[in-house]
Short mmCIF file of N, CA and C in Angstrom, two decimals:
data_model
loop_
_atom_site.label_atom_id
_atom_site.label_comp_id
_atom_site.label_asym_id
_atom_site.label_seq_id
_atom_site.Cartn_x
_atom_site.Cartn_y
_atom_site.Cartn_z
N GLN V 1 -3.67 31.01 -3.01
CA GLN V 1 -3.97 32.18 -2.20
C GLN V 1 -3.77 31.82 -0.73
N VAL V 2 -3.07 32.69 -0.03
CA VAL V 2 -2.77 32.46 1.38
C VAL V 2 -3.85 33.09 2.23
N GLN V 3 -4.30 32.34 3.21
CA GLN V 3 -5.30 32.85 4.12
C GLN V 3 -4.99 32.37 5.52
N LEU V 4 -5.03 33.30 6.48
CA LEU V 4 -4.92 32.97 7.89
C LEU V 4 -6.29 33.22 8.53
N VAL V 5 -6.70 32.30 9.37
CA VAL V 5 -8.00 32.42 10.02
C VAL V 5 -7.83 32.22 11.51
N GLU V 6 -8.28 33.21 12.28
CA GLU V 6 -8.29 33.10 13.72
C GLU V 6 -9.66 32.61 14.19
N SER V 7 -9.65 31.84 15.24
CA SER V 7 -10.91 31.38 15.84
C SER V 7 -10.73 31.28 17.35
N GLY V 8 -11.85 31.16 18.04
CA GLY V 8 -11.79 30.97 19.48
C GLY V 8 -12.11 32.21 20.29
N GLY V 9 -12.30 33.32 19.62
CA GLY V 9 -12.67 34.53 20.35
C GLY V 9 -14.09 34.44 20.89
N GLY V 10 -14.44 35.42 21.68
CA GLY V 10 -15.78 35.45 22.26
C GLY V 10 -15.79 36.25 23.53
N LEU V 11 -16.77 35.95 24.36
CA LEU V 11 -16.97 36.67 25.61
C LEU V 11 -16.45 35.83 26.76
N ALA V 12 -15.69 36.46 27.63
CA ALA V 12 -15.19 35.79 28.83
C ALA V 12 -15.35 36.73 30.01
N GLN V 13 -15.47 36.17 31.18
CA GLN V 13 -15.54 36.98 32.39
C GLN V 13 -14.14 37.31 32.87
N PRO V 14 -13.99 38.39 33.59
CA PRO V 14 -12.68 38.67 34.19
C PRO V 14 -12.19 37.48 35.00
N GLY V 15 -10.93 37.14 34.80
CA GLY V 15 -10.38 35.97 35.46
C GLY V 15 -10.56 34.69 34.68
N GLY V 16 -11.34 34.76 33.61
CA GLY V 16 -11.61 33.58 32.81
C GLY V 16 -10.53 33.32 31.77
N SER V 17 -10.81 32.35 30.90
CA SER V 17 -9.84 31.93 29.91
C SER V 17 -10.48 31.77 28.53
N LEU V 18 -9.68 31.98 27.54
CA LEU V 18 -10.03 31.68 26.15
C LEU V 18 -8.80 31.16 25.45
N THR V 19 -9.01 30.33 24.44
CA THR V 19 -7.90 29.86 23.62
C THR V 19 -8.16 30.23 22.17
N LEU V 20 -7.28 31.02 21.61
CA LEU V 20 -7.38 31.41 20.21
C LEU V 20 -6.56 30.44 19.38
N SER V 21 -7.02 30.19 18.18
CA SER V 21 -6.32 29.33 17.25
C SER V 21 -6.07 30.06 15.95
N CYS V 22 -4.93 29.83 15.36
CA CYS V 22 -4.58 30.42 14.06
C CYS V 22 -4.31 29.29 13.09
N GLU V 23 -5.08 29.27 12.04
CA GLU V 23 -4.95 28.23 11.01
C GLU V 23 -4.67 28.89 9.68
N ALA V 24 -3.85 28.24 8.88
CA ALA V 24 -3.48 28.82 7.59
C ALA V 24 -3.78 27.88 6.45
N SER V 25 -4.11 28.46 5.33
CA SER V 25 -4.19 27.72 4.06
C SER V 25 -3.30 28.43 3.05
N GLY V 26 -2.68 27.64 2.18
CA GLY V 26 -1.79 28.22 1.19
C GLY V 26 -0.35 28.30 1.63
N ILE V 27 -0.10 28.16 2.92
CA ILE V 27 1.25 28.09 3.46
C ILE V 27 1.26 27.04 4.57
N THR V 28 2.45 26.58 4.88
CA THR V 28 2.62 25.65 6.00
C THR V 28 3.03 26.47 7.20
N LEU V 29 2.12 26.63 8.14
CA LEU V 29 2.36 27.55 9.25
C LEU V 29 3.54 27.11 10.10
N ASN V 30 3.83 25.82 10.12
CA ASN V 30 4.96 25.33 10.90
C ASN V 30 6.29 25.92 10.42
N ARG V 31 6.32 26.38 9.19
CA ARG V 31 7.56 26.92 8.62
C ARG V 31 7.70 28.42 8.82
N TRP V 32 6.75 29.01 9.51
CA TRP V 32 6.76 30.45 9.72
C TRP V 32 6.78 30.77 11.21
N SER V 33 7.41 31.86 11.55
CA SER V 33 7.17 32.41 12.88
C SER V 33 5.79 33.04 12.86
N VAL V 34 5.12 33.02 13.98
CA VAL V 34 3.76 33.53 14.04
C VAL V 34 3.64 34.54 15.17
N ARG V 35 3.11 35.66 14.83
CA ARG V 35 2.92 36.75 15.79
C ARG V 35 1.44 36.92 16.08
N TRP V 36 1.10 37.06 17.34
CA TRP V 36 -0.25 37.46 17.73
C TRP V 36 -0.24 38.95 18.05
N LEU V 37 -1.25 39.63 17.55
CA LEU V 37 -1.39 41.06 17.80
C LEU V 37 -2.81 41.33 18.27
N ARG V 38 -3.02 42.49 18.85
CA ARG V 38 -4.36 42.92 19.19
C ARG V 38 -4.51 44.39 18.85
N GLN V 39 -5.76 44.75 18.64
CA GLN V 39 -6.05 46.13 18.26
C GLN V 39 -7.24 46.64 19.04
N TYR V 40 -7.04 47.77 19.73
CA TYR V 40 -8.12 48.44 20.41
C TYR V 40 -8.77 49.41 19.43
N PRO V 41 -10.04 49.74 19.63
CA PRO V 41 -10.71 50.66 18.71
C PRO V 41 -9.96 51.97 18.56
N GLY V 42 -9.70 52.33 17.31
CA GLY V 42 -9.06 53.61 17.04
C GLY V 42 -7.56 53.62 17.24
N GLU V 43 -6.98 52.47 17.55
CA GLU V 43 -5.54 52.42 17.78
C GLU V 43 -4.87 51.46 16.80
N LYS V 44 -3.56 51.51 16.76
CA LYS V 44 -2.80 50.61 15.91
C LYS V 44 -2.71 49.23 16.57
N ARG V 45 -2.49 48.24 15.73
CA ARG V 45 -2.26 46.90 16.27
C ARG V 45 -0.96 46.88 17.07
N GLU V 46 -0.99 46.12 18.15
CA GLU V 46 0.21 45.99 18.97
C GLU V 46 0.51 44.50 19.15
N GLU V 47 1.79 44.21 19.29
CA GLU V 47 2.18 42.82 19.44
C GLU V 47 1.80 42.31 20.82
N VAL V 48 1.33 41.08 20.84
CA VAL V 48 1.01 40.40 22.09
C VAL V 48 2.04 39.31 22.36
N SER V 49 2.33 38.55 21.32
CA SER V 49 3.21 37.41 21.51
C SER V 49 3.75 36.97 20.17
N CYS V 50 4.82 36.20 20.20
CA CYS V 50 5.38 35.65 18.97
C CYS V 50 6.04 34.31 19.28
N ILE V 51 5.92 33.39 18.34
CA ILE V 51 6.59 32.10 18.47
C ILE V 51 7.39 31.85 17.21
N SER V 52 8.64 31.48 17.38
CA SER V 52 9.51 31.27 16.24
C SER V 52 9.30 29.87 15.68
N THR V 53 10.07 29.53 14.68
CA THR V 53 9.87 28.27 13.97
C THR V 53 10.53 27.11 14.69
N SER V 54 11.67 26.68 14.23
CA SER V 54 12.19 25.39 14.65
C SER V 54 12.56 25.34 16.13
N VAL V 55 13.13 26.41 16.64
CA VAL V 55 13.57 26.32 18.04
C VAL V 55 12.44 26.65 19.01
N GLY V 56 11.36 27.21 18.47
CA GLY V 56 10.19 27.44 19.30
C GLY V 56 10.34 28.51 20.34
N SER V 57 11.23 29.47 20.12
CA SER V 57 11.36 30.58 21.06
C SER V 57 10.07 31.36 21.11
N VAL V 58 9.72 31.82 22.29
CA VAL V 58 8.47 32.56 22.46
C VAL V 58 8.75 33.91 23.10
N TYR V 59 7.91 34.86 22.77
CA TYR V 59 8.05 36.22 23.29
C TYR V 59 6.67 36.73 23.69
N TYR V 60 6.64 37.54 24.74
CA TYR V 60 5.37 38.08 25.23
C TYR V 60 5.52 39.56 25.54
N GLU V 61 4.46 40.28 25.27
CA GLU V 61 4.38 41.66 25.71
C GLU V 61 4.22 41.67 27.22
N ASP V 62 4.73 42.68 27.88
CA ASP V 62 4.78 42.68 29.34
C ASP V 62 3.42 42.47 29.99
N ASP V 63 2.38 43.10 29.44
CA ASP V 63 1.06 43.03 30.08
C ASP V 63 0.46 41.62 30.07
N VAL V 64 0.91 40.77 29.18
CA VAL V 64 0.32 39.44 29.10
C VAL V 64 1.27 38.35 29.59
N ASN V 65 2.51 38.72 29.83
CA ASN V 65 3.50 37.73 30.28
C ASN V 65 3.04 37.10 31.59
N GLY V 66 3.02 35.77 31.61
CA GLY V 66 2.55 35.06 32.78
C GLY V 66 1.08 34.71 32.73
N ARG V 67 0.35 35.33 31.82
CA ARG V 67 -1.08 35.03 31.68
C ARG V 67 -1.39 34.34 30.35
N PHE V 68 -0.66 34.71 29.31
CA PHE V 68 -0.89 34.14 27.98
C PHE V 68 0.23 33.16 27.65
N THR V 69 -0.11 32.13 26.91
CA THR V 69 0.87 31.15 26.46
C THR V 69 0.65 30.85 24.99
N VAL V 70 1.70 31.01 24.21
CA VAL V 70 1.63 30.72 22.79
C VAL V 70 2.29 29.36 22.54
N SER V 71 1.70 28.59 21.66
CA SER V 71 2.24 27.26 21.38
C SER V 71 1.83 26.82 19.99
N ARG V 72 2.44 25.75 19.55
CA ARG V 72 2.11 25.16 18.25
C ARG V 72 1.48 23.78 18.43
N ASP V 73 0.50 23.52 17.61
CA ASP V 73 0.00 22.16 17.47
C ASP V 73 0.50 21.70 16.11
N ASN V 74 1.67 21.08 16.11
CA ASN V 74 2.31 20.74 14.84
C ASN V 74 1.52 19.72 14.05
N ALA V 75 0.82 18.85 14.74
CA ALA V 75 0.02 17.85 14.04
C ALA V 75 -1.09 18.52 13.22
N LYS V 76 -1.66 19.57 13.78
CA LYS V 76 -2.74 20.27 13.08
C LYS V 76 -2.21 21.44 12.26
N GLY V 77 -0.96 21.81 12.49
CA GLY V 77 -0.40 22.95 11.77
C GLY V 77 -1.00 24.27 12.21
N THR V 78 -1.37 24.36 13.47
CA THR V 78 -1.97 25.58 13.99
C THR V 78 -1.10 26.18 15.08
N VAL V 79 -1.38 27.42 15.40
CA VAL V 79 -0.72 28.12 16.50
C VAL V 79 -1.81 28.58 17.46
N LEU V 80 -1.60 28.31 18.73
CA LEU V 80 -2.60 28.61 19.75
C LEU V 80 -2.12 29.73 20.65
N LEU V 81 -3.08 30.49 21.15
CA LEU V 81 -2.81 31.49 22.17
C LEU V 81 -3.76 31.21 23.32
N GLN V 82 -3.22 30.62 24.37
CA GLN V 82 -3.99 30.35 25.57
C GLN V 82 -3.97 31.60 26.44
N MET V 83 -5.14 32.13 26.73
CA MET V 83 -5.24 33.37 27.50
C MET V 83 -5.94 33.06 28.82
N ASN V 84 -5.22 33.21 29.89
CA ASN V 84 -5.76 32.96 31.23
C ASN V 84 -5.83 34.25 32.03
N ASN V 85 -6.59 34.21 33.10
CA ASN V 85 -6.73 35.37 33.98
C ASN V 85 -7.01 36.64 33.17
N LEU V 86 -7.99 36.54 32.31
CA LEU V 86 -8.30 37.65 31.42
C LEU V 86 -8.77 38.87 32.20
N LYS V 87 -8.43 40.03 31.67
CA LYS V 87 -8.79 41.30 32.27
C LYS V 87 -9.63 42.10 31.28
N PRO V 88 -10.45 43.01 31.75
CA PRO V 88 -11.24 43.84 30.82
C PRO V 88 -10.36 44.55 29.78
N GLU V 89 -9.16 44.91 30.16
CA GLU V 89 -8.27 45.60 29.21
C GLU V 89 -7.71 44.68 28.14
N ASP V 90 -8.00 43.39 28.23
CA ASP V 90 -7.63 42.48 27.15
C ASP V 90 -8.66 42.50 26.02
N THR V 91 -9.75 43.21 26.23
CA THR V 91 -10.78 43.32 25.21
C THR V 91 -10.22 44.01 23.97
N ALA V 92 -10.25 43.31 22.84
CA ALA V 92 -9.67 43.82 21.60
C ALA V 92 -9.96 42.82 20.49
N VAL V 93 -9.62 43.20 19.28
CA VAL V 93 -9.61 42.26 18.17
C VAL V 93 -8.21 41.67 18.09
N TYR V 94 -8.15 40.36 18.06
CA TYR V 94 -6.87 39.67 18.04
C TYR V 94 -6.60 39.11 16.65
N TYR V 95 -5.37 39.30 16.20
CA TYR V 95 -4.95 38.85 14.89
C TYR V 95 -3.75 37.93 15.01
N CYS V 96 -3.64 36.99 14.08
CA CYS V 96 -2.40 36.26 13.95
C CYS V 96 -1.77 36.64 12.60
N ALA V 97 -0.46 36.60 12.58
CA ALA V 97 0.27 36.98 11.38
C ALA V 97 1.46 36.05 11.19
N ALA V 98 1.71 35.67 9.96
CA ALA V 98 2.91 34.92 9.62
C ALA V 98 4.02 35.92 9.34
N VAL V 99 5.15 35.70 10.00
CA VAL V 99 6.28 36.61 9.87
C VAL V 99 7.54 35.80 9.60
N ARG V 100 8.55 36.45 9.03
CA ARG V 100 9.79 35.74 8.73
C ARG V 100 10.57 35.41 10.00
N SER V 101 10.44 36.29 10.96
CA SER V 101 11.16 36.11 12.21
C SER V 101 10.46 36.93 13.28
N CYS V 102 10.56 36.47 14.51
CA CYS V 102 10.00 37.27 15.61
C CYS V 102 10.78 38.56 15.82
N HIS V 103 11.95 38.68 15.21
CA HIS V 103 12.73 39.91 15.31
C HIS V 103 12.47 40.83 14.12
N ASN V 104 11.63 40.40 13.21
CA ASN V 104 11.29 41.17 12.02
C ASN V 104 9.87 41.68 12.17
N THR V 105 9.69 42.99 12.10
CA THR V 105 8.36 43.56 12.35
C THR V 105 7.40 43.45 11.18
N GLU V 106 7.91 43.10 10.01
CA GLU V 106 7.03 43.04 8.83
C GLU V 106 6.05 41.87 8.95
N LEU V 107 4.77 42.17 8.76
CA LEU V 107 3.73 41.15 8.76
C LEU V 107 3.53 40.68 7.32
N ILE V 108 3.83 39.43 7.06
CA ILE V 108 3.74 38.94 5.69
C ILE V 108 2.29 38.57 5.34
N TYR V 109 1.67 37.80 6.19
CA TYR V 109 0.26 37.43 6.01
C TYR V 109 -0.45 37.68 7.34
N VAL V 110 -1.65 38.25 7.27
CA VAL V 110 -2.40 38.59 8.48
C VAL V 110 -3.83 38.09 8.33
N GLY V 111 -4.38 37.54 9.40
CA GLY V 111 -5.76 37.09 9.37
C GLY V 111 -6.73 38.25 9.52
N GLN V 112 -8.01 37.93 9.55
CA GLN V 112 -9.06 38.94 9.62
C GLN V 112 -9.37 39.35 11.05
N GLY V 113 -8.90 38.57 12.00
CA GLY V 113 -9.08 38.93 13.40
C GLY V 113 -10.27 38.24 14.04
N THR V 114 -10.21 38.12 15.35
CA THR V 114 -11.31 37.58 16.13
C THR V 114 -11.49 38.45 17.36
N GLN V 115 -12.75 38.74 17.68
CA GLN V 115 -13.05 39.65 18.79
C GLN V 115 -12.96 38.90 20.11
N VAL V 116 -12.27 39.48 21.05
CA VAL V 116 -12.24 38.99 22.43
C VAL V 116 -12.81 40.09 23.32
N THR V 117 -13.82 39.73 24.08
CA THR V 117 -14.46 40.68 24.98
C THR V 117 -14.42 40.10 26.38
N VAL V 118 -13.87 40.87 27.30
CA VAL V 118 -13.77 40.44 28.70
C VAL V 118 -14.65 41.37 29.52
N SER V 119 -15.70 40.82 30.04
CA SER V 119 -16.67 41.64 30.76
C SER V 119 -17.50 40.76 31.68
N SER V 120 -17.91 41.33 32.80
CA SER V 120 -18.79 40.61 33.71
C SER V 120 -20.26 40.94 33.41
#
């Protein structure tokens, strides 16, 4: 059984930082492209970032470009989302998903999400 688990969410102040981690069981995450998404209450999930497999290409949604950094910890087999200069509008549930390609919108495996709240 494949399971993705996000961790690292919580409360941060505006301008602060959080690092989310995506860990998988049942698959080797290093062999998958990984997409980070977020969901606001009552809205659809939207893409935040994506990191491809071997070449490590990364993509960011405009609102987070320059503030968020996606990376892999290959030794641990995890994918990280470093979020800096957080804004209240970053408050959402964040999900990681294993995808075949960052150019493919289909989410193959999706975690349960972790809440990020940015507030003073």
